[in-house]
Structures are given as structure tokens and as C-alpha cells.
Amino acid sequence: MTQQEFETRTGLTVSEETYQTIDALYMSTVIDKDEFCAAYTEGMENNPIVADLIRRVAVFKKSSEAWRKDAEKAAHYLLDARADHDDETLFDEACDIINAADAIRYMIDNEYELGKPELDYIKENLK
């Protein structure tokens, strides 16, 4: 949901910073946009319970981003090893961590030779 959608649905005008907090809260729920906006009241993020949930979401988001960066580094390490040792199975291992398109982009950016698994992926997805 965009800030404009939120403001239209609630009739409220909020700062970008406040919206970022609201969006983090919304994204941590399984409530649809309309239901969330109908339940949202102005200043709700200042409620101690909601404020605690927002802090917890922020901690989770930060640790999730750190995990994603570490996982991406591990996948890149596997792709580097794949190039160094000509072991095509490492491409599949890297794709268990990141998607194949990102893995192939990394290989192209590093001027690694593409093997059969990478070329098969490209052929299949260019249709």
C-alpha cells in the first residue's frame, strides 16, 4: 500500500516518516488494506502496545536484512567456487539461496563462463 492509498482510505494526512512506521505495521499483518485502514486510528502508533509491536517489527526487519545479505554472500561464494572449480552443481546450490536470475547476473557481472545449467535456465526463461 502506498502512502497515498493509506491517506485516501483513512482520510488522514501523515508525514513520510509516520507513514513508514504505519507501513511497517501494516506489512507485519495479514490484514487486507481496507480492513487495516478501517481499523487504523490517528496516532495509533503511539499506543504502547502498538509501539512495542513496531519496535519488534523493526528488529525483525533488521535481522532479516542481515540474514539476506549473509545468504547472498554465501551464494556468491558458491558461484565463485563454481567458476574456480568448474563444478556446475554449485550453481544449483547457489540457487537454493538466491534465485537463478540473480545468480546468472552475478556470473555475467564477474565474467564467469556460463555452463549448461545457466544456459538451460536462460533458454527456458526467454520464451
GROMACS .gro file of C-alpha atoms in nm:
model
  127
    1MET     CA    1   0.000   0.000   0.000
    2THR     CA    2   0.131   0.344  -0.085
    3GLN     CA    3   0.109   0.648   0.138
    4GLN     CA    4  -0.148   0.798  -0.098
    5GLU     CA    5  -0.363   0.482  -0.077
    6PHE     CA    6  -0.341   0.492   0.302
    7GLU     CA    7  -0.437   0.858   0.318
    8THR     CA    8  -0.728   0.810   0.075
    9ARG     CA    9  -0.862   0.510   0.267
   10THR     CA   10  -0.830   0.671   0.612
   11GLY     CA   11  -0.888   1.036   0.530
   12LEU     CA   12  -0.572   1.117   0.728
   13THR     CA   13  -0.265   1.309   0.615
   14VAL     CA   14   0.059   1.177   0.764
   15SER     CA   15   0.425   1.264   0.725
   16GLU     CA   16   0.650   1.032   0.526
   17GLU     CA   17   0.822   0.924   0.849
   18THR     CA   18   0.491   0.841   1.015
   19TYR     CA   19   0.380   0.655   0.705
   20GLN     CA   20   0.697   0.443   0.712
   21THR     CA   21   0.603   0.336   1.066
   22ILE     CA   22   0.245   0.267   0.962
   23ASP     CA   23   0.362   0.070   0.660
   24ALA     CA   24   0.594  -0.146   0.873
   25LEU     CA   25   0.299  -0.219   1.099
   26TYR     CA   26   0.071  -0.298   0.803
   27MET     CA   27   0.329  -0.522   0.636
   28SER     CA   28   0.362  -0.727   0.954
   29THR     CA   29  -0.007  -0.815   0.949
   30VAL     CA   30  -0.218  -1.047   0.737
   31ILE     CA   31  -0.499  -0.791   0.724
   32ASP     CA   32  -0.602  -0.657   0.382
   33LYS     CA   33  -0.563  -0.286   0.304
   34ASP     CA   34  -0.923  -0.190   0.356
   35GLU     CA   35  -0.957  -0.373   0.687
   36PHE     CA   36  -0.626  -0.230   0.814
   37CYS     CA   37  -0.722   0.126   0.718
   38ALA     CA   38  -1.069   0.090   0.869
   39ALA     CA   39  -0.913  -0.025   1.198
   40TYR     CA   40  -0.637   0.237   1.198
   41THR     CA   41  -0.692   0.542   1.416
   42GLU     CA   42  -0.484   0.857   1.414
   43GLY     CA   43  -0.186   0.833   1.647
   44MET     CA   44  -0.232   0.459   1.689
   45GLU     CA   45   0.144   0.409   1.654
   46ASN     CA   46   0.184   0.594   1.987
   47ASN     CA   47  -0.021   0.335   2.176
   48PRO     CA   48   0.232   0.149   2.399
   49ILE     CA   49   0.122  -0.193   2.272
   50VAL     CA   50   0.136  -0.090   1.907
   51ALA     CA   51   0.466   0.097   1.966
   52ASP     CA   52   0.617  -0.222   2.112
   53LEU     CA   53   0.496  -0.422   1.811
   54ILE     CA   54   0.651  -0.164   1.578
   55ARG     CA   55   0.984  -0.190   1.762
   56ARG     CA   56   0.970  -0.569   1.735
   57VAL     CA   57   0.894  -0.549   1.363
   58ALA     CA   58   1.192  -0.314   1.318
   59VAL     CA   59   1.424  -0.558   1.498
   60PHE     CA   60   1.291  -0.847   1.289
   61LYS     CA   61   1.331  -0.647   0.968
   62LYS     CA   62   1.689  -0.553   1.055
   63SER     CA   63   1.786  -0.911   1.138
   64SER     CA   64   1.607  -1.036   0.827
   65GLU     CA   65   1.801  -0.793   0.608
   66ALA     CA   66   2.129  -0.900   0.772
   67TRP     CA   67   2.041  -1.266   0.712
   68ARG     CA   68   1.957  -1.192   0.347
   69LYS     CA   69   2.293  -1.017   0.295
   70ASP     CA   70   2.479  -1.308   0.456
   71ALA     CA   71   2.285  -1.557   0.244
   72GLU     CA   72   2.364  -1.359  -0.070
   73LYS     CA   73   2.735  -1.360   0.021
   74ALA     CA   74   2.720  -1.737   0.066
   75ALA     CA   75   2.556  -1.778  -0.275
   76HIS     CA   76   2.820  -1.558  -0.435
   77TYR     CA   77   3.090  -1.765  -0.266
   78LEU     CA   78   2.937  -2.079  -0.420
   79LEU     CA   79   2.927  -1.914  -0.763
   80ASP     CA   80   3.290  -1.806  -0.727
   81ALA     CA   81   3.381  -2.164  -0.634
   82ARG     CA   82   3.174  -2.290  -0.927
   83ALA     CA   83   3.385  -2.076  -1.162
   84ASP     CA   84   3.715  -2.169  -0.994
   85HIS     CA   85   3.648  -2.545  -0.990
   86ASP     CA   86   3.420  -2.581  -1.293
   87ASP     CA   87   3.164  -2.754  -1.073
   88GLU     CA   88   2.822  -2.695  -1.229
   89THR     CA   89   2.643  -2.846  -0.927
   90LEU     CA   90   2.737  -2.536  -0.728
   91PHE     CA   91   2.504  -2.329  -0.945
   92ASP     CA   92   2.209  -2.532  -0.816
   93GLU     CA   93   2.335  -2.493  -0.461
   94ALA     CA   94   2.358  -2.116  -0.506
   95CYS     CA   95   2.005  -2.115  -0.649
   96ASP     CA   96   1.880  -2.274  -0.329
   97ILE     CA   97   1.982  -1.944  -0.168
   98ILE     CA   98   1.918  -1.679  -0.433
   99ASN     CA   99   1.709  -1.702  -0.747
  100ALA     CA  100   1.865  -1.826  -1.070
  101ALA     CA  101   1.829  -1.493  -1.250
  102ASP     CA  102   2.030  -1.315  -0.979
  103ALA     CA  103   2.289  -1.594  -0.982
  104ILE     CA  104   2.332  -1.562  -1.359
  105ARG     CA  105   2.356  -1.183  -1.335
  106TYR     CA  106   2.632  -1.225  -1.076
  107MET     CA  107   2.816  -1.466  -1.305
  108ILE     CA  108   2.785  -1.232  -1.603
  109ASP     CA  109   2.894  -0.931  -1.396
  110ASN     CA  110   3.204  -1.127  -1.292
  111GLU     CA  111   3.262  -1.250  -1.647
  112TYR     CA  112   3.229  -1.615  -1.548
  113GLU     CA  113   3.168  -1.867  -1.823
  114LEU     CA  114   2.811  -1.989  -1.827
  115GLY     CA  115   2.764  -2.365  -1.827
  116LYS     CA  116   2.479  -2.592  -1.924
  117PRO     CA  117   2.258  -2.522  -1.617
  118GLU     CA  118   2.280  -2.147  -1.666
  119LEU     CA  119   2.223  -2.165  -2.042
  120ASP     CA  120   1.929  -2.403  -1.993
  121TYR     CA  121   1.776  -2.156  -1.748
  122ILE     CA  122   1.821  -1.869  -1.992
  123LYS     CA  123   1.671  -2.066  -2.281
  124GLU     CA  124   1.373  -2.173  -2.072
  125ASN     CA  125   1.303  -1.823  -1.945
  126LEU     CA  126   1.345  -1.634  -2.272
  127LYS     CA  127   1.028  -1.787  -2.412
   0.00000   0.00000   0.00000
